[in-house]
Amino acid sequence: MELTTVWFILIGVLWAGYFLLEGFDFGVGILLPVLGRDDRSRRLAINTIGPVWDANEVWVLVAGGATFAAFPEWYATLFSGFFLPLLLILVALIVRGLAFEYRGKRSSAAWKRGWDLAIFWGSLIPAILWGVAFANILRGVPLDANHEYAGGFFNLLNPYALLGGLTTLALFTLHGAVFLALKTDGPMRTEAGRLAARLALVTVPIAAAFLIWTGIANLDGFGIALSVLAALSLTGAVLLTRSRREGWAFAATGATIVLAVAALFVTLFPNVMPSTIDTANSLTVGNASSTPYTLTVMTWVAAAFTPIVLLYQGWTYWVFRKRLKLSDIPT
């Protein structure tokens, strides 16, 4: 297997890991006004992701860095053409990170409400815009002969991309609700489980519409097979949330996210950014990649350090595996 293909797969794995882990962070933030009836319950929800949210964000930094190093043409075109939505995502993530750190610095109710809103919007905006961005990458964008983006911001707001944004929003919100049911005990666990069961019924038709549209538009056999598996996994999540089997339900929503990302990258290959103007203008793993020497060095570095990072993050989740309840939150 060529190193360009290896790094395309690795970047897909990084994005799948990011959406799997950061997806429930987004979901918890989006649900904060719904399940956080008072300050203690909001603190309980925030504390479920408190030890891990910043480590989860590392995945997107590594994915961006790997793209820059392995496929510089892809990185340049993506970050210039998608500058505004990516800037909005960055600002939202920064504001959300500040909210986690500063919310408890003062006891003022108004102060906390302001930062709670920052957590909500800092979760909602990326949850939508990541779906819009990746749907556009899969659909294709106007690229000229120099592989430069030739469209405007509103070209990105097409119906397919907006449905993609709605799909990621619904899926991450469901993922977050299931995570809260898994990580809490008492009233929060009960309420999150009930909400997850209702959200699942909304998520299924939205995700099904997006997967069907994607399958019809691309007709990639392997991609369609992965999409079908994602749909089956999401259906399983519906049944599991209704029976309050939180661990298996979380595994099912996580599998749905991973399979959906896998379907996207499989369908995209060998392109990394198709052109809607002329297929000859498309960026591929071949014309967008770095030199073989660069990819070789990157491969050795990744082989050495990736297991260490995975072991450390796995250990973090093991340490903080205990369920939380309101009695754990001081008054």
Coordinates of N, CA and C in Angstrom, one line a residue, residues 11 28 34 52 80 89 103 114 128 131 145 150 152 154 200 241-243 257 264 272 285 288 327:
I11 N -5.7 9.8 8.4 CA -6.4 11.1 8.6 C -7.9 10.8 8.9
V28 N -23.3 17.2 25.2 CA -23.5 17.6 26.6 C -23.6 19.1 26.6
V34 N -31.2 22.2 28.6 CA -32.3 21.3 28.7 C -32.3 20.5 30.0
V52 N -11.9 15.3 30.3 CA -11.5 14.8 29.1 C -11.7 15.7 27.9
S80 N -8.4 27.8 2.8 CA -8.7 29.1 2.1 C -10.1 29.1 1.7
I89 N -15.8 27.9 13.6 CA -15.6 26.7 14.5 C -14.5 27.0 15.5
R103 N -16.1 29.6 34.2 CA -17.5 29.5 34.8 C -17.5 29.6 36.3
G114 N -24.0 33.4 31.7 CA -23.3 33.9 30.5 C -22.4 32.8 30.0
I128 N -22.8 21.7 14.0 CA -23.5 22.0 12.7 C -22.4 22.1 11.6
G131 N -20.5 19.2 10.0 CA -21.3 18.4 9.1 C -21.4 19.1 7.7
A145 N -8.3 25.4 -12.3 CA -7.2 24.5 -12.8 C -6.0 24.6 -11.8
A150 N -13.0 28.4 -6.1 CA -13.5 29.5 -7.0 C -14.9 29.9 -6.6
G152 N -17.9 31.0 -3.4 CA -18.0 31.9 -2.2 C -18.6 31.2 -1.0
F154 N -21.6 31.3 0.3 CA -22.9 30.7 0.1 C -23.0 29.5 -0.8
A200 N -33.4 9.9 19.7 CA -33.1 8.8 18.7 C -34.2 8.8 17.6
T241 N -31.4 2.6 23.8 CA -31.7 3.7 24.6 C -33.1 3.5 25.3
R242 N -34.0 2.9 24.5 CA -35.4 2.7 25.1 C -35.4 1.7 26.2
S243 N -34.4 0.8 26.1 CA -34.3 -0.3 27.2 C -33.3 0.1 28.3
I257 N -21.1 6.8 14.4 CA -20.3 8.0 14.0 C -19.0 7.5 13.3
L264 N -17.7 8.1 4.5 CA -17.4 9.3 3.8 C -16.0 9.2 3.2
V272 N -9.4 13.8 -2.5 CA -9.5 14.4 -1.2 C -10.4 15.7 -1.2
V285 N -5.2 12.0 -3.7 CA -4.2 11.6 -2.8 C -2.8 11.7 -3.5
A288 N -2.0 15.9 -4.3 CA -2.1 16.8 -3.2 C -1.1 16.4 -2.1
S327 N -25.0 14.4 44.6 CA -24.4 14.5 45.9 C -22.9 14.7 45.8

